[in-house]
Amino acid sequence: MASHIVFDTNYLRTLGSKDYLEGNIPEKLRVQIQSAIERGDAVAIPRTVQLEFNAWLKNLVDKDFANVRQAWELLKEKGFNISPEPSEAGNAIDIYDTIKRQFADVYLLEPEIDNYLDAERRASFRLPPLPKNIDGEEFRDRIIWSQLVSISHKSDLPIVIVSNDKIFENGANTEEGTSAKIINLKTEDDLNQWLDSRPEPIQKLINDIFIFRDKFIENNLSLSDANIDRVEDYRTKKESNGSIIRKFVLVTNEENSLPPRIKGNLIYHADDPVILDLKLDDRVVQIYRELTPQEEIQSEMKRQMESSKRQFLEAELKNLIGE
């Protein structure tokens, strides 16, 4: 399904500065924008993001020049003749122009006076959406939020804000955000999944979940791969005994009476998934997978090898630091 995709400053910055400073689009971002446009998504850079990002780039350029200038003057004081004298960079880099040169369909999301007034009202009265620090103003983010709500009044398509700022996550979870169909995607993996491109670790996790498929019916759970829009908050924790716990949130299309979000844990014995916990609203489903005797032996051997390897590395580290 097509959508409006809006990029925030902090996401663009996660891709590093090197390509931007050379006047190029980072390859990961280029592929994402290309995929979005080919899908029929509308892609926007808010003017607030353009200004904030350009200021960040200018600050990097100014710092780099100051360092070069300082080095040049030091060498000059020591009697070296370095030519030519370093000069400041010429034309400032503009993130929107850089993207627009390659993707003509990307547009600049210009705020209207009503967006500024709305952002001022929300900041003054501490109205939702709230930032991570509720005492912070976050005025620029509130302008963007007001623009997203304005878009929702003109379009029936979902609105995606790609940002790891807490204010957008909070906003998307409010009644206003839900009504406006505003979705917050926090990471590169989240956006790739939205663009129908699952990263390998995410696809493996989903494959491992459906190893328990035969037990779904017994637990009155109607869940298929087609019901999973994306996986969020995916993280892995390794236990000292060699077991692995993968935590995640399944975002569903809400078909088959599924809740919009399902929290889950998948516990592995070595490389074998053995326990699946899923929390659906106020119901918890826990499914155990029985391994064959041969699988048990192989799994236990892997677990012991992993545990022994970790203990050996810890001993070596303690030896190196003299404990």
Coordinates of C-alpha atoms in Angstrom, one line a residue, residues 8-24 26 29 47-65 92-96 98 140:
D8 CA 13.5 13.3 10.1
T9 CA 17.0 14.7 10.8
N10 CA 18.1 12.1 13.3
Y11 CA 17.5 9.2 10.8
L12 CA 19.4 11.0 8.0
R13 CA 22.3 11.5 10.4
T14 CA 22.5 7.8 11.3
L15 CA 23.8 7.2 7.8
G16 CA 27.0 9.2 8.5
S17 CA 28.3 12.4 7.0
K18 CA 30.9 11.3 4.4
D19 CA 28.6 11.0 1.4
Y20 CA 26.6 14.1 2.2
L21 CA 29.8 16.2 2.5
E22 CA 30.8 14.9 -0.9
G23 CA 27.4 16.0 -2.3
N24 CA 26.1 12.4 -2.6
P26 CA 24.3 7.5 1.0
L29 CA 19.2 6.0 1.6
R47 CA 11.8 22.3 5.6
T48 CA 12.6 22.1 9.3
V49 CA 14.7 19.0 8.6
Q50 CA 16.4 20.7 5.7
L51 CA 17.5 23.7 7.8
E52 CA 18.5 21.6 10.8
F53 CA 20.5 19.1 8.7
N54 CA 22.2 21.8 6.7
A55 CA 23.3 23.5 9.9
W56 CA 24.7 20.2 11.1
L57 CA 26.7 19.7 7.9
K58 CA 28.0 23.3 8.0
N59 CA 29.1 22.8 11.6
L60 CA 31.1 19.7 10.5
V61 CA 32.7 21.7 7.6
D62 CA 33.6 24.6 9.9
K63 CA 35.2 22.3 12.4
D64 CA 37.2 20.5 9.7
F65 CA 38.4 23.9 8.3
A92 CA 27.1 25.3 1.4
I93 CA 25.7 21.8 1.0
D94 CA 21.9 21.5 0.9
I95 CA 20.5 18.0 1.8
Y96 CA 17.3 18.7 -0.1
T98 CA 21.3 16.7 -3.1
R140 CA 11.0 21.9 15.7

